[in-house]
Amino acid sequence: MDKLVFRPGERVSHAYIVASASEEARRGTALRLAAAMLCESSGDRPCGDCRHCRKVFSGIHPDVVSVAPALDDKGARYSWSRCASSPRTRR
């Protein structure tokens, strides 16, 4: 699993747009990003083992909203995920 680094106290955006030609790559990247933001691990994030990571990757985390792929004005497909709240940004 690819690791993303969010340092304690680092500001993150409320939403990210993930664009790729591959739907699988878009979804995987969006889920890894959301899991990294919510991960409880003190090491590499996302760890894939904590309760937040397991819920994100199972598609049942209440703070993560995924939207089905859509077409932009040029016909490119995109997906997005939003992390409603992150313990790392509520300091």
PDB file of N, CA and C in Angstrom:
ATOM      1  N   MET A   1       0.845  -1.175   0.000  1.00  0.00           N
ATOM      2  CA  MET A   1       0.000   0.000   0.000  1.00  0.00           C
ATOM      3  C   MET A   1       0.893   1.241   0.000  1.00  0.00           C
ATOM      4  N   ASP A   2       0.608   2.200  -0.834  1.00  0.00           N
ATOM      5  CA  ASP A   2       1.367   3.445  -0.857  1.00  0.00           C
ATOM      6  C   ASP A   2       1.107   4.219   0.422  1.00  0.00           C
ATOM      7  N   LYS A   3       2.139   4.912   0.900  1.00  0.00           N
ATOM      8  CA  LYS A   3       2.021   5.688   2.131  1.00  0.00           C
ATOM      9  C   LYS A   3       1.974   7.171   1.796  1.00  0.00           C
ATOM     10  N   LEU A   4       1.176   7.885   2.540  1.00  0.00           N
ATOM     11  CA  LEU A   4       1.086   9.336   2.427  1.00  0.00           C
ATOM     12  C   LEU A   4       1.496   9.909   3.770  1.00  0.00           C
ATOM     13  N   VAL A   5       2.066  11.083   3.780  1.00  0.00           N
ATOM     14  CA  VAL A   5       2.522  11.662   5.030  1.00  0.00           C
ATOM     15  C   VAL A   5       1.717  12.919   5.347  1.00  0.00           C
ATOM     16  N   PHE A   6       1.038  12.885   6.479  1.00  0.00           N
ATOM     17  CA  PHE A   6       0.381  14.062   7.032  1.00  0.00           C
ATOM     18  C   PHE A   6       0.974  14.255   8.418  1.00  0.00           C
ATOM     19  N   ARG A   7       1.702  15.317   8.597  1.00  0.00           N
ATOM     20  CA  ARG A   7       2.334  15.573   9.886  1.00  0.00           C
ATOM     21  C   ARG A   7       1.320  16.190  10.844  1.00  0.00           C
ATOM     22  N   PRO A   8       1.449  15.895  12.143  1.00  0.00           N
ATOM     23  CA  PRO A   8       0.523  16.480  13.125  1.00  0.00           C
ATOM     24  C   PRO A   8       0.492  18.004  13.001  1.00  0.00           C
ATOM     25  N   GLY A   9      -0.703  18.543  13.003  1.00  0.00           N
ATOM     26  CA  GLY A   9      -0.880  19.983  12.902  1.00  0.00           C
ATOM     27  C   GLY A   9      -0.841  20.535  11.491  1.00  0.00           C
ATOM     28  N   GLU A  10      -0.516  19.704  10.518  1.00  0.00           N
ATOM     29  CA  GLU A  10      -0.457  20.164   9.130  1.00  0.00           C
ATOM     30  C   GLU A  10      -1.870  20.388   8.598  1.00  0.00           C
ATOM     31  N   ARG A  11      -2.074  21.470   7.911  1.00  0.00           N
ATOM     32  CA  ARG A  11      -3.392  21.782   7.363  1.00  0.00           C
ATOM     33  C   ARG A  11      -3.652  20.974   6.104  1.00  0.00           C
ATOM     34  N   VAL A  12      -4.875  20.492   5.981  1.00  0.00           N
ATOM     35  CA  VAL A  12      -5.288  19.771   4.776  1.00  0.00           C
ATOM     36  C   VAL A  12      -6.566  20.408   4.256  1.00  0.00           C
ATOM     37  N   SER A  13      -6.823  20.238   2.993  1.00  0.00           N
ATOM     38  CA  SER A  13      -8.009  20.807   2.379  1.00  0.00           C
ATOM     39  C   SER A  13      -9.256  20.021   2.777  1.00  0.00           C
ATOM     40  N   HIS A  14     -10.417  20.623   2.648  1.00  0.00           N
ATOM     41  CA  HIS A  14     -11.677  19.937   2.965  1.00  0.00           C
ATOM     42  C   HIS A  14     -12.090  18.978   1.855  1.00  0.00           C
ATOM     43  N   ALA A  15     -11.525  19.116   0.656  1.00  0.00           N
ATOM     44  CA  ALA A  15     -11.876  18.235  -0.466  1.00  0.00           C
ATOM     45  C   ALA A  15     -10.717  18.187  -1.451  1.00  0.00           C
ATOM     46  N   TYR A  16     -10.598  17.069  -2.138  1.00  0.00           N
ATOM     47  CA  TYR A  16      -9.578  16.893  -3.165  1.00  0.00           C
ATOM     48  C   TYR A  16     -10.229  16.291  -4.400  1.00  0.00           C
ATOM     49  N   ILE A  17      -9.799  16.728  -5.560  1.00  0.00           N
ATOM     50  CA  ILE A  17     -10.253  16.126  -6.820  1.00  0.00           C
ATOM     51  C   ILE A  17      -9.139  15.209  -7.292  1.00  0.00           C
ATOM     52  N   VAL A  18      -9.498  13.966  -7.585  1.00  0.00           N
ATOM     53  CA  VAL A  18      -8.526  12.981  -8.048  1.00  0.00           C
ATOM     54  C   VAL A  18      -8.877  12.643  -9.489  1.00  0.00           C
ATOM     55  N   ALA A  19      -7.960  12.915 -10.405  1.00  0.00           N
ATOM     56  CA  ALA A  19      -8.216  12.677 -11.829  1.00  0.00           C
ATOM     57  C   ALA A  19      -7.237  11.645 -12.371  1.00  0.00           C
ATOM     58  N   SER A  20      -7.742  10.724 -13.176  1.00  0.00           N
ATOM     59  CA  SER A  20      -6.924   9.696 -13.811  1.00  0.00           C
ATOM     60  C   SER A  20      -7.737   9.049 -14.919  1.00  0.00           C
ATOM     61  N   ALA A  21      -7.075   8.462 -15.864  1.00  0.00           N
ATOM     62  CA  ALA A  21      -7.780   7.745 -16.930  1.00  0.00           C
ATOM     63  C   ALA A  21      -8.377   6.444 -16.406  1.00  0.00           C
ATOM     64  N   SER A  22      -7.834   5.924 -15.322  1.00  0.00           N
ATOM     65  CA  SER A  22      -8.284   4.655 -14.762  1.00  0.00           C
ATOM     66  C   SER A  22      -9.217   4.874 -13.573  1.00  0.00           C
ATOM     67  N   GLU A  23     -10.406   4.318 -13.652  1.00  0.00           N
ATOM     68  CA  GLU A  23     -11.354   4.436 -12.540  1.00  0.00           C
ATOM     69  C   GLU A  23     -10.794   3.775 -11.290  1.00  0.00           C
ATOM     70  N   GLU A  24     -10.124   2.646 -11.466  1.00  0.00           N
ATOM     71  CA  GLU A  24      -9.535   1.930 -10.330  1.00  0.00           C
ATOM     72  C   GLU A  24      -8.465   2.781  -9.640  1.00  0.00           C
ATOM     73  N   ALA A  25      -7.635   3.461 -10.423  1.00  0.00           N
ATOM     74  CA  ALA A  25      -6.595   4.325  -9.861  1.00  0.00           C
ATOM     75  C   ALA A  25      -7.208   5.508  -9.127  1.00  0.00           C
ATOM     76  N   ARG A  26      -8.249   6.109  -9.702  1.00  0.00           N
ATOM     77  CA  ARG A  26      -8.921   7.237  -9.036  1.00  0.00           C
ATOM     78  C   ARG A  26      -9.477   6.810  -7.692  1.00  0.00           C
ATOM     79  N   ARG A  27     -10.209   5.719  -7.691  1.00  0.00           N
ATOM     80  CA  ARG A  27     -10.840   5.253  -6.450  1.00  0.00           C
ATOM     81  C   ARG A  27      -9.785   4.879  -5.404  1.00  0.00           C
ATOM     82  N   GLY A  28      -8.761   4.159  -5.822  1.00  0.00           N
ATOM     83  CA  GLY A  28      -7.713   3.757  -4.884  1.00  0.00           C
ATOM     84  C   GLY A  28      -6.985   4.939  -4.278  1.00  0.00           C
ATOM     85  N   THR A  29      -6.663   5.914  -5.109  1.00  0.00           N
ATOM     86  CA  THR A  29      -5.971   7.110  -4.626  1.00  0.00           C
ATOM     87  C   THR A  29      -6.854   7.897  -3.674  1.00  0.00           C
ATOM     88  N   ALA A  30      -8.120   8.071  -4.011  1.00  0.00           N
ATOM     89  CA  ALA A  30      -9.045   8.808  -3.156  1.00  0.00           C
ATOM     90  C   ALA A  30      -9.208   8.113  -1.805  1.00  0.00           C
ATOM     91  N   LEU A  31      -9.317   6.801  -1.800  1.00  0.00           N
ATOM     92  CA  LEU A  31      -9.464   6.063  -0.538  1.00  0.00           C
ATOM     93  C   LEU A  31      -8.183   6.134   0.293  1.00  0.00           C
ATOM     94  N   ARG A  32      -7.013   6.011  -0.334  1.00  0.00           N
ATOM     95  CA  ARG A  32      -5.757   6.117   0.412  1.00  0.00           C
ATOM     96  C   ARG A  32      -5.598   7.510   1.006  1.00  0.00           C
ATOM     97  N   LEU A  33      -5.984   8.524   0.265  1.00  0.00           N
ATOM     98  CA  LEU A  33      -5.900   9.893   0.767  1.00  0.00           C
ATOM     99  C   LEU A  33      -6.811  10.083   1.978  1.00  0.00           C
ATOM    100  N   ALA A  34      -8.056   9.631   1.879  1.00  0.00           N
ATOM    101  CA  ALA A  34      -8.999   9.750   2.995  1.00  0.00           C
ATOM    102  C   ALA A  34      -8.507   8.960   4.202  1.00  0.00           C
ATOM    103  N   ALA A  35      -8.023   7.748   3.984  1.00  0.00           N
ATOM    104  CA  ALA A  35      -7.528   6.927   5.089  1.00  0.00           C
ATOM    105  C   ALA A  35      -6.315   7.574   5.746  1.00  0.00           C
ATOM    106  N   ALA A  36      -5.420   8.155   4.956  1.00  0.00           N
ATOM    107  CA  ALA A  36      -4.236   8.808   5.513  1.00  0.00           C
ATOM    108  C   ALA A  36      -4.635   9.989   6.391  1.00  0.00           C
ATOM    109  N   MET A  37      -5.674  10.701   6.014  1.00  0.00           N
ATOM    110  CA  MET A  37      -6.128  11.849   6.802  1.00  0.00           C
ATOM    111  C   MET A  37      -6.733  11.421   8.134  1.00  0.00           C
ATOM    112  N   LEU A  38      -7.345  10.258   8.174  1.00  0.00           N
ATOM    113  CA  LEU A  38      -8.046   9.801   9.370  1.00  0.00           C
ATOM    114  C   LEU A  38      -7.273   8.776  10.190  1.00  0.00           C
ATOM    115  N   CYS A  39      -6.189   8.254   9.670  1.00  0.00           N
ATOM    116  CA  CYS A  39      -5.429   7.173  10.292  1.00  0.00           C
ATOM    117  C   CYS A  39      -4.941   7.561  11.687  1.00  0.00           C
ATOM    118  N   GLU A  40      -5.007   6.587  12.601  1.00  0.00           N
ATOM    119  CA  GLU A  40      -4.572   6.803  13.979  1.00  0.00           C
ATOM    120  C   GLU A  40      -3.115   6.407  14.206  1.00  0.00           C
ATOM    121  N   SER A  41      -2.451   5.887  13.204  1.00  0.00           N
ATOM    122  CA  SER A  41      -1.081   5.397  13.350  1.00  0.00           C
ATOM    123  C   SER A  41      -0.109   6.544  13.619  1.00  0.00           C
ATOM    124  N   SER A  42       0.871   6.263  14.442  1.00  0.00           N
ATOM    125  CA  SER A  42       1.914   7.266  14.680  1.00  0.00           C
ATOM    126  C   SER A  42       3.042   7.104  13.663  1.00  0.00           C
ATOM    127  N   GLY A  43       2.975   6.047  12.855  1.00  0.00           N
ATOM    128  CA  GLY A  43       3.985   5.802  11.825  1.00  0.00           C
ATOM    129  C   GLY A  43       3.458   6.172  10.459  1.00  0.00           C
ATOM    130  N   ASP A  44       3.740   5.314   9.481  1.00  0.00           N
ATOM    131  CA  ASP A  44       3.276   5.553   8.119  1.00  0.00           C
ATOM    132  C   ASP A  44       1.758   5.530   8.054  1.00  0.00           C
ATOM    133  N   ARG A  45       1.210   6.447   7.270  1.00  0.00           N
ATOM    134  CA  ARG A  45      -0.242   6.518   7.104  1.00  0.00           C
ATOM    135  C   ARG A  45      -0.576   6.475   5.633  1.00  0.00           C
ATOM    136  N   PRO A  46      -1.594   5.760   5.212  1.00  0.00           N
ATOM    137  CA  PRO A  46      -2.503   4.978   6.050  1.00  0.00           C
ATOM    138  C   PRO A  46      -1.866   3.648   6.451  1.00  0.00           C
ATOM    139  N   CYS A  47      -2.139   3.219   7.694  1.00  0.00           N
ATOM    140  CA  CYS A  47      -1.559   1.964   8.171  1.00  0.00           C
ATOM    141  C   CYS A  47      -2.337   0.762   7.645  1.00  0.00           C
ATOM    142  N   GLY A  48      -3.634   0.955   7.394  1.00  0.00           N
ATOM    143  CA  GLY A  48      -4.465  -0.136   6.902  1.00  0.00           C
ATOM    144  C   GLY A  48      -4.991  -1.035   7.995  1.00  0.00           C
ATOM    145  N   ASP A  49      -4.554  -0.824   9.239  1.00  0.00           N
ATOM    146  CA  ASP A  49      -4.942  -1.703  10.342  1.00  0.00           C
ATOM    147  C   ASP A  49      -5.811  -1.050  11.409  1.00  0.00           C
ATOM    148  N   CYS A  50      -5.710   0.264  11.591  1.00  0.00           N
ATOM    149  CA  CYS A  50      -6.503   0.916  12.638  1.00  0.00           C
ATOM    150  C   CYS A  50      -7.979   0.935  12.232  1.00  0.00           C
ATOM    151  N   ARG A  51      -8.847   1.257  13.191  1.00  0.00           N
ATOM    152  CA  ARG A  51     -10.295   1.220  12.921  1.00  0.00           C
ATOM    153  C   ARG A  51     -10.701   2.195  11.822  1.00  0.00           C
ATOM    154  N   HIS A  52     -10.067   3.372  11.782  1.00  0.00           N
ATOM    155  CA  HIS A  52     -10.420   4.337  10.742  1.00  0.00           C
ATOM    156  C   HIS A  52     -10.041   3.824   9.358  1.00  0.00           C
ATOM    157  N   CYS A  53      -8.833   3.279   9.215  1.00  0.00           N
ATOM    158  CA  CYS A  53      -8.397   2.739   7.920  1.00  0.00           C
ATOM    159  C   CYS A  53      -9.311   1.601   7.474  1.00  0.00           C
ATOM    160  N   ARG A  54      -9.619   0.698   8.392  1.00  0.00           N
ATOM    161  CA  ARG A  54     -10.482  -0.434   8.023  1.00  0.00           C
ATOM    162  C   ARG A  54     -11.850   0.053   7.545  1.00  0.00           C
ATOM    163  N   LYS A  55     -12.407   1.056   8.227  1.00  0.00           N
ATOM    164  CA  LYS A  55     -13.725   1.577   7.823  1.00  0.00           C
ATOM    165  C   LYS A  55     -13.652   2.287   6.479  1.00  0.00           C
ATOM    166  N   VAL A  56     -12.606   3.073   6.252  1.00  0.00           N
ATOM    167  CA  VAL A  56     -12.468   3.773   4.968  1.00  0.00           C
ATOM    168  C   VAL A  56     -12.376   2.759   3.835  1.00  0.00           C
ATOM    169  N   PHE A  57     -11.501   1.765   3.981  1.00  0.00           N
ATOM    170  CA  PHE A  57     -11.294   0.793   2.909  1.00  0.00           C
ATOM    171  C   PHE A  57     -12.479  -0.155   2.744  1.00  0.00           C
ATOM    172  N   SER A  58     -13.331  -0.254   3.779  1.00  0.00           N
ATOM    173  CA  SER A  58     -14.558  -1.063   3.670  1.00  0.00           C
ATOM    174  C   SER A  58     -15.714  -0.248   3.096  1.00  0.00           C
ATOM    175  N   GLY A  59     -15.509   1.074   2.976  1.00  0.00           N
ATOM    176  CA  GLY A  59     -16.547   1.942   2.429  1.00  0.00           C
ATOM    177  C   GLY A  59     -17.630   2.310   3.422  1.00  0.00           C
ATOM    178  N   ILE A  60     -17.328   2.200   4.733  1.00  0.00           N
ATOM    179  CA  ILE A  60     -18.359   2.471   5.739  1.00  0.00           C
ATOM    180  C   ILE A  60     -17.976   3.581   6.717  1.00  0.00           C
ATOM    181  N   HIS A  61     -16.902   4.321   6.459  1.00  0.00           N
ATOM    182  CA  HIS A  61     -16.525   5.392   7.386  1.00  0.00           C
ATOM    183  C   HIS A  61     -17.510   6.548   7.242  1.00  0.00           C
ATOM    184  N   PRO A  62     -18.100   7.010   8.348  1.00  0.00           N
ATOM    185  CA  PRO A  62     -19.119   8.060   8.263  1.00  0.00           C
ATOM    186  C   PRO A  62     -18.595   9.425   7.819  1.00  0.00           C
ATOM    187  N   ASP A  63     -17.291   9.658   7.920  1.00  0.00           N
ATOM    188  CA  ASP A  63     -16.721  10.953   7.547  1.00  0.00           C
ATOM    189  C   ASP A  63     -16.192  11.003   6.124  1.00  0.00           C
ATOM    190  N   VAL A  64     -16.337   9.919   5.372  1.00  0.00           N
ATOM    191  CA  VAL A  64     -15.826   9.874   4.000  1.00  0.00           C
ATOM    192  C   VAL A  64     -16.987   9.689   3.035  1.00  0.00           C
ATOM    193  N   VAL A  65     -17.090  10.605   2.094  1.00  0.00           N
ATOM    194  CA  VAL A  65     -18.146  10.558   1.087  1.00  0.00           C
ATOM    195  C   VAL A  65     -17.482  10.387  -0.275  1.00  0.00           C
ATOM    196  N   SER A  66     -17.818   9.316  -0.972  1.00  0.00           N
ATOM    197  CA  SER A  66     -17.284   9.098  -2.318  1.00  0.00           C
ATOM    198  C   SER A  66     -18.394   9.306  -3.325  1.00  0.00           C
ATOM    199  N   VAL A  67     -18.064   9.956  -4.407  1.00  0.00           N
ATOM    200  CA  VAL A  67     -19.037  10.242  -5.447  1.00  0.00           C
ATOM    201  C   VAL A  67     -18.691   9.392  -6.659  1.00  0.00           C
ATOM    202  N   ALA A  68     -19.697   8.835  -7.296  1.00  0.00           N
ATOM    203  CA  ALA A  68     -19.489   7.997  -8.474  1.00  0.00           C
ATOM    204  C   ALA A  68     -18.820   8.804  -9.582  1.00  0.00           C
ATOM    205  N   PRO A  69     -18.101   8.124 -10.456  1.00  0.00           N
ATOM    206  CA  PRO A  69     -17.443   8.829 -11.556  1.00  0.00           C
ATOM    207  C   PRO A  69     -18.426   9.643 -12.392  1.00  0.00           C
ATOM    208  N   ALA A  70     -17.957  10.765 -12.859  1.00  0.00           N
ATOM    209  CA  ALA A  70     -18.766  11.652 -13.689  1.00  0.00           C
ATOM    210  C   ALA A  70     -17.907  12.141 -14.851  1.00  0.00           C
ATOM    211  N   LEU A  71     -18.486  12.874 -15.751  1.00  0.00           N
ATOM    212  CA  LEU A  71     -17.760  13.434 -16.884  1.00  0.00           C
ATOM    213  C   LEU A  71     -17.602  14.937 -16.710  1.00  0.00           C
ATOM    214  N   ASP A  72     -16.405  15.439 -16.990  1.00  0.00           N
ATOM    215  CA  ASP A  72     -16.242  16.888 -16.978  1.00  0.00           C
ATOM    216  C   ASP A  72     -16.648  17.446 -18.340  1.00  0.00           C
ATOM    217  N   ASP A  73     -16.484  18.738 -18.556  1.00  0.00           N
ATOM    218  CA  ASP A  73     -16.935  19.368 -19.796  1.00  0.00           C
ATOM    219  C   ASP A  73     -16.152  18.913 -21.030  1.00  0.00           C
ATOM    220  N   LYS A  74     -15.011  18.233 -20.835  1.00  0.00           N
ATOM    221  CA  LYS A  74     -14.226  17.725 -21.957  1.00  0.00           C
ATOM    222  C   LYS A  74     -14.385  16.220 -22.131  1.00  0.00           C
ATOM    223  N   GLY A  75     -15.287  15.616 -21.365  1.00  0.00           N
ATOM    224  CA  GLY A  75     -15.537  14.188 -21.485  1.00  0.00           C
ATOM    225  C   GLY A  75     -14.629  13.315 -20.643  1.00  0.00           C
ATOM    226  N   ALA A  76     -13.773  13.921 -19.811  1.00  0.00           N
ATOM    227  CA  ALA A  76     -12.897  13.140 -18.939  1.00  0.00           C
ATOM    228  C   ALA A  76     -13.670  12.698 -17.699  1.00  0.00           C
ATOM    229  N   ARG A  77     -13.398  11.474 -17.266  1.00  0.00           N
ATOM    230  CA  ARG A  77     -14.073  10.951 -16.084  1.00  0.00           C
ATOM    231  C   ARG A  77     -13.278  11.350 -14.839  1.00  0.00           C
ATOM    232  N   TYR A  78     -13.970  11.600 -13.735  1.00  0.00           N
ATOM    233  CA  TYR A  78     -13.303  11.921 -12.489  1.00  0.00           C
ATOM    234  C   TYR A  78     -14.125  11.410 -11.317  1.00  0.00           C
ATOM    235  N   SER A  79     -13.481  11.269 -10.168  1.00  0.00           N
ATOM    236  CA  SER A  79     -14.129  10.861  -8.923  1.00  0.00           C
ATOM    237  C   SER A  79     -13.637  11.804  -7.841  1.00  0.00           C
ATOM    238  N   TRP A  80     -14.373  11.885  -6.749  1.00  0.00           N
ATOM    239  CA  TRP A  80     -13.858  12.654  -5.634  1.00  0.00           C
ATOM    240  C   TRP A  80     -14.325  12.045  -4.335  1.00  0.00           C
ATOM    241  N   SER A  81     -13.541  12.276  -3.308  1.00  0.00           N
ATOM    242  CA  SER A  81     -13.874  11.846  -1.961  1.00  0.00           C
ATOM    243  C   SER A  81     -13.693  13.045  -1.057  1.00  0.00           C
ATOM    244  N   ARG A  82     -14.445  13.072   0.000  1.00  0.00           N
ATOM    245  CA  ARG A  82     -14.333  14.174   0.939  1.00  0.00           C
ATOM    246  C   ARG A  82     -14.261  13.608   2.334  1.00  0.00           C
ATOM    247  N   CYS A  83     -13.400  14.141   3.111  1.00  0.00           N
ATOM    248  CA  CYS A  83     -13.251  13.735   4.494  1.00  0.00           C
ATOM    249  C   CYS A  83     -13.939  14.817   5.318  1.00  0.00           C
ATOM    250  N   ALA A  84     -15.086  14.493   5.915  1.00  0.00           N
ATOM    251  CA  ALA A  84     -15.897  15.492   6.594  1.00  0.00           C
ATOM    252  C   ALA A  84     -15.192  16.095   7.795  1.00  0.00           C
ATOM    253  N   SER A  85     -14.453  15.300   8.515  1.00  0.00           N
ATOM    254  CA  SER A  85     -13.688  15.834   9.630  1.00  0.00           C
ATOM    255  C   SER A  85     -12.457  14.983   9.808  1.00  0.00           C
ATOM    256  N   SER A  86     -11.429  15.591  10.295  1.00  0.00           N
ATOM    257  CA  SER A  86     -10.182  14.869  10.507  1.00  0.00           C
ATOM    258  C   SER A  86      -9.651  15.229  11.882  1.00  0.00           C
ATOM    259  N   PRO A  87      -9.347  14.229  12.714  1.00  0.00           N
ATOM    260  CA  PRO A  87      -8.826  14.531  14.035  1.00  0.00           C
ATOM    261  C   PRO A  87      -7.538  15.348  13.983  1.00  0.00           C
ATOM    262  N   ARG A  88      -6.805  15.249  12.893  1.00  0.00           N
ATOM    263  CA  ARG A  88      -5.537  15.967  12.786  1.00  0.00           C
ATOM    264  C   ARG A  88      -5.739  17.459  12.533  1.00  0.00           C
ATOM    265  N   THR A  89      -6.916  17.866  12.088  1.00  0.00           N
ATOM    266  CA  THR A  89      -7.128  19.288  11.784  1.00  0.00           C
ATOM    267  C   THR A  89      -7.944  19.981  12.869  1.00  0.00           C
ATOM    268  N   ARG A  90      -8.375  19.250  13.883  1.00  0.00           N
ATOM    269  CA  ARG A  90      -9.196  19.835  14.940  1.00  0.00           C
ATOM    270  C   ARG A  90      -8.365  20.157  16.165  1.00  0.00           C
ATOM    271  N   ARG A  91      -7.273  20.853  16.024  1.00  0.00           N
ATOM    272  CA  ARG A  91      -6.399  21.166  17.177  1.00  0.00           C
ATOM    273  C   ARG A  91      -6.605  22.573  17.622  1.00  0.00           C
TER     274      ARG A  91
END
